[in-house]
């Protein structure tokens, strides 16, 4: 079992906005998970961690995901605005991780800073794979996902993980198919 890391920096990964400007339920749960964890850390240490809100502005969005998330955290969840940073250039999970790391690196002076990222619970695994792929030292935690959305979300993530290593999975599938055909032919002739 992996021990939960603590860090002075949390990163909330973005997701699409409702009507191009409003935080939806899934994204709100990511933000709430981060601010709840930050509040627990404050209660234990007396210091709020800095939360980096990470997400660029999509073609159909009026504001960046990062800006909408920070506005939500400050106005709705009462998180201190001076303990937030914006990463508003990323368009993918990979960019969320790399660009957020760069912002934290600049703020701390550390080349490879560690941080805790928050996303939806179904997305933690794939985000972790992306972090490891680019040597980002991060540990993930998930915000609550409503039950009705879990099965489609996990299927989508499964397909995305398979797609990340497409050649490897195609090669293994082809090898398994060849072995099955050889075994079938061998069984036919050995009677």
Coordinates of C-alpha atoms in Angstrom, one line a residue:
X1 CA 0.0 0.0 0.0
X2 CA 1.3 3.4 -0.9
X3 CA 1.5 6.0 1.9
X4 CA -0.2 9.3 1.2
X5 CA 2.3 12.0 0.5
X6 CA 1.9 15.4 1.9
X7 CA 3.0 18.5 0.1
X8 CA 2.8 22.2 0.3
X9 CA 1.3 22.2 -3.3
X10 CA -1.8 20.7 -4.5
X11 CA -2.9 20.6 -8.2
X12 CA -6.5 20.3 -9.4
X13 CA -6.7 19.0 -12.9
X14 CA -9.2 20.7 -15.1
X15 CA -12.3 19.4 -17.0
X16 CA -14.8 21.0 -19.3
X17 CA -16.9 23.8 -18.1
X18 CA -20.7 23.9 -18.2
X19 CA -21.9 26.5 -20.8
X20 CA -18.2 27.5 -21.2
X21 CA -17.9 29.2 -17.9
X22 CA -19.4 27.3 -15.0
X23 CA -17.9 24.5 -12.8
X24 CA -20.0 21.3 -13.1
X25 CA -20.6 18.6 -10.5
X26 CA -17.6 16.4 -11.4
X27 CA -15.2 19.2 -11.6
X28 CA -16.7 20.7 -8.4
X29 CA -16.0 17.4 -6.6
X30 CA -12.3 17.6 -7.6
X31 CA -12.1 21.1 -6.2
X32 CA -13.9 20.1 -3.1
X33 CA -11.6 17.1 -2.5
X34 CA -8.6 19.4 -2.8
X35 CA -10.0 22.1 -0.5
X36 CA -11.1 19.6 2.1
X37 CA -7.6 18.0 2.1
X38 CA -6.1 21.5 2.3
X39 CA -8.4 22.4 5.3
X40 CA -7.3 19.2 7.1
X41 CA -3.7 20.1 6.5
X42 CA -4.3 23.6 7.8
X43 CA -6.0 22.2 10.9
X44 CA -2.9 20.0 11.5
X45 CA -0.2 22.5 10.7
X46 CA -1.7 26.0 10.7
X47 CA -0.6 26.5 7.0
X48 CA -2.7 26.2 3.9
X49 CA -1.1 24.5 1.0
X50 CA -1.0 26.4 -2.3
X51 CA -3.5 25.0 -4.8
X52 CA -2.6 25.2 -8.5
X53 CA -5.7 25.2 -10.6
X54 CA -4.7 23.6 -14.0
X55 CA -6.7 23.9 -17.2
X56 CA -6.6 26.0 -20.3
X57 CA -9.4 27.6 -22.3
X58 CA -11.1 25.3 -24.8
X59 CA -12.5 26.6 -28.0
X60 CA -16.0 26.6 -26.6
X61 CA -15.1 28.1 -23.2
X62 CA -15.4 31.8 -22.2
X63 CA -12.8 31.6 -19.5
X64 CA -10.0 29.2 -18.7
X65 CA -10.8 26.1 -16.6
X66 CA -8.2 27.3 -14.2
X67 CA -9.9 30.6 -13.7
X68 CA -13.3 29.1 -13.3
X69 CA -12.0 26.6 -10.8
X70 CA -10.3 29.2 -8.7
X71 CA -13.4 31.4 -8.7
X72 CA -15.4 28.5 -7.5
X73 CA -12.9 27.5 -4.8
X74 CA -12.7 31.1 -3.5
X75 CA -16.4 32.1 -3.8
X76 CA -18.2 28.8 -3.0
X77 CA -15.7 26.9 -0.8
X78 CA -14.1 30.0 0.9
X79 CA -10.5 29.0 0.0
X80 CA -8.0 31.9 0.5
X81 CA -7.3 33.4 -2.9
X82 CA -3.7 34.2 -2.0
X83 CA -3.0 30.5 -1.6
X84 CA -3.9 29.8 -5.2
X85 CA -2.0 29.8 -8.5
X86 CA -3.3 29.4 -12.1
X87 CA -1.9 27.2 -14.8
X88 CA -4.1 28.2 -17.7
X89 CA -2.2 26.9 -20.8
X90 CA -2.7 23.1 -20.7
X91 CA -5.1 21.2 -22.9
X92 CA -4.3 17.6 -21.9
X93 CA -3.6 15.7 -18.7
X94 CA 0.0 15.4 -19.8
X95 CA 0.2 19.2 -20.1
X96 CA -1.6 19.7 -16.8
X97 CA 1.1 17.7 -15.0
X98 CA 4.1 19.2 -16.8
X99 CA 3.0 22.9 -16.8
X100 CA 1.9 22.6 -13.1
X101 CA 5.2 21.1 -12.2
X102 CA 7.0 24.0 -13.9
X103 CA 4.9 26.6 -12.0
X104 CA 5.6 24.9 -8.7
X105 CA 9.3 24.5 -9.6
X106 CA 9.5 28.3 -10.3
X107 CA 7.7 29.1 -7.0
X108 CA 9.9 26.7 -4.9
X109 CA 13.2 26.8 -6.7
X110 CA 13.2 23.0 -6.8
X111 CA 13.9 21.4 -10.2
X112 CA 11.6 18.3 -9.5
X113 CA 9.1 19.4 -6.9
X114 CA 6.6 16.9 -5.4
X115 CA 2.9 17.6 -5.3
X116 CA -0.4 16.0 -4.8
X117 CA -2.9 16.2 -7.7
X118 CA -6.7 16.0 -7.5
X119 CA -8.9 14.7 -10.2
X120 CA -12.0 12.5 -10.5
X121 CA -11.5 9.1 -8.9
X122 CA -11.8 7.3 -12.2
X123 CA -9.0 9.4 -13.7
X124 CA -6.4 9.1 -10.9
X125 CA -4.7 6.0 -12.5
X126 CA -4.3 7.4 -16.0
X127 CA -3.2 10.8 -14.6
X128 CA -0.6 8.9 -12.5
X129 CA 0.6 7.1 -15.6
X130 CA 1.0 10.4 -17.4
X131 CA 2.9 11.9 -14.4
X132 CA 5.3 8.9 -14.3
X133 CA 5.8 8.9 -18.0
X134 CA 7.2 12.5 -17.8
X135 CA 9.1 12.0 -14.5
X136 CA 6.7 14.2 -12.5
X137 CA 6.8 13.4 -8.8
X138 CA 3.1 13.5 -8.0
X139 CA 0.6 11.4 -6.1
X140 CA -3.1 11.5 -7.0
X141 CA -6.3 11.6 -5.0
X142 CA -9.8 11.4 -6.4
X143 CA -12.9 13.5 -6.0
X144 CA -16.2 11.7 -5.6
X145 CA -17.9 10.5 -8.8
X146 CA -21.7 10.0 -8.9
X147 CA -22.6 6.3 -9.2
X148 CA -24.5 6.8 -12.5
X149 CA -21.3 8.1 -14.2
X150 CA -18.8 5.6 -12.8
X151 CA -19.2 2.7 -15.3
X152 CA -19.0 4.8 -18.5
X153 CA -16.1 6.8 -17.0
X154 CA -14.1 3.7 -16.1
X155 CA -14.7 2.2 -19.5
X156 CA -13.5 5.5 -21.2
X157 CA -10.4 5.5 -19.0
X158 CA -9.7 1.8 -19.7
X159 CA -9.8 2.6 -23.5
X160 CA -7.6 5.6 -22.9
X161 CA -5.0 3.6 -21.1
X162 CA -5.0 1.0 -23.8
X163 CA -4.6 3.8 -26.3
X164 CA -1.6 5.2 -24.4
X165 CA 0.3 1.9 -25.2
X166 CA -1.4 1.1 -28.4
X167 CA 1.5 -0.7 -30.1
X168 CA 2.3 -2.8 -27.1
X169 CA -1.3 -3.9 -26.7
X170 CA -1.7 -4.6 -30.5
X171 CA 1.5 -6.8 -30.4
X172 CA 0.4 -8.7 -27.3
X173 CA -3.1 -9.3 -28.9
X174 CA -1.5 -10.4 -32.2
X175 CA 0.8 -12.8 -30.3
X176 CA -2.1 -14.3 -28.3
X177 CA -4.0 -14.7 -31.5
X178 CA -1.1 -16.5 -33.3
X179 CA -0.5 -18.8 -30.3
X180 CA -4.3 -19.6 -30.2
X181 CA -4.3 -20.5 -33.9
X182 CA -1.1 -22.6 -33.6
X183 CA -2.6 -24.4 -30.6
X184 CA -5.9 -25.0 -32.5
X185 CA -4.0 -26.4 -35.6
X186 CA -1.8 -28.5 -33.4
X187 CA -4.8 -30.0 -31.6
X188 CA -6.5 -30.8 -34.9
X189 CA -3.5 -32.8 -36.2
X190 CA -2.7 -34.5 -32.9
X191 CA -5.5 -37.0 -32.6

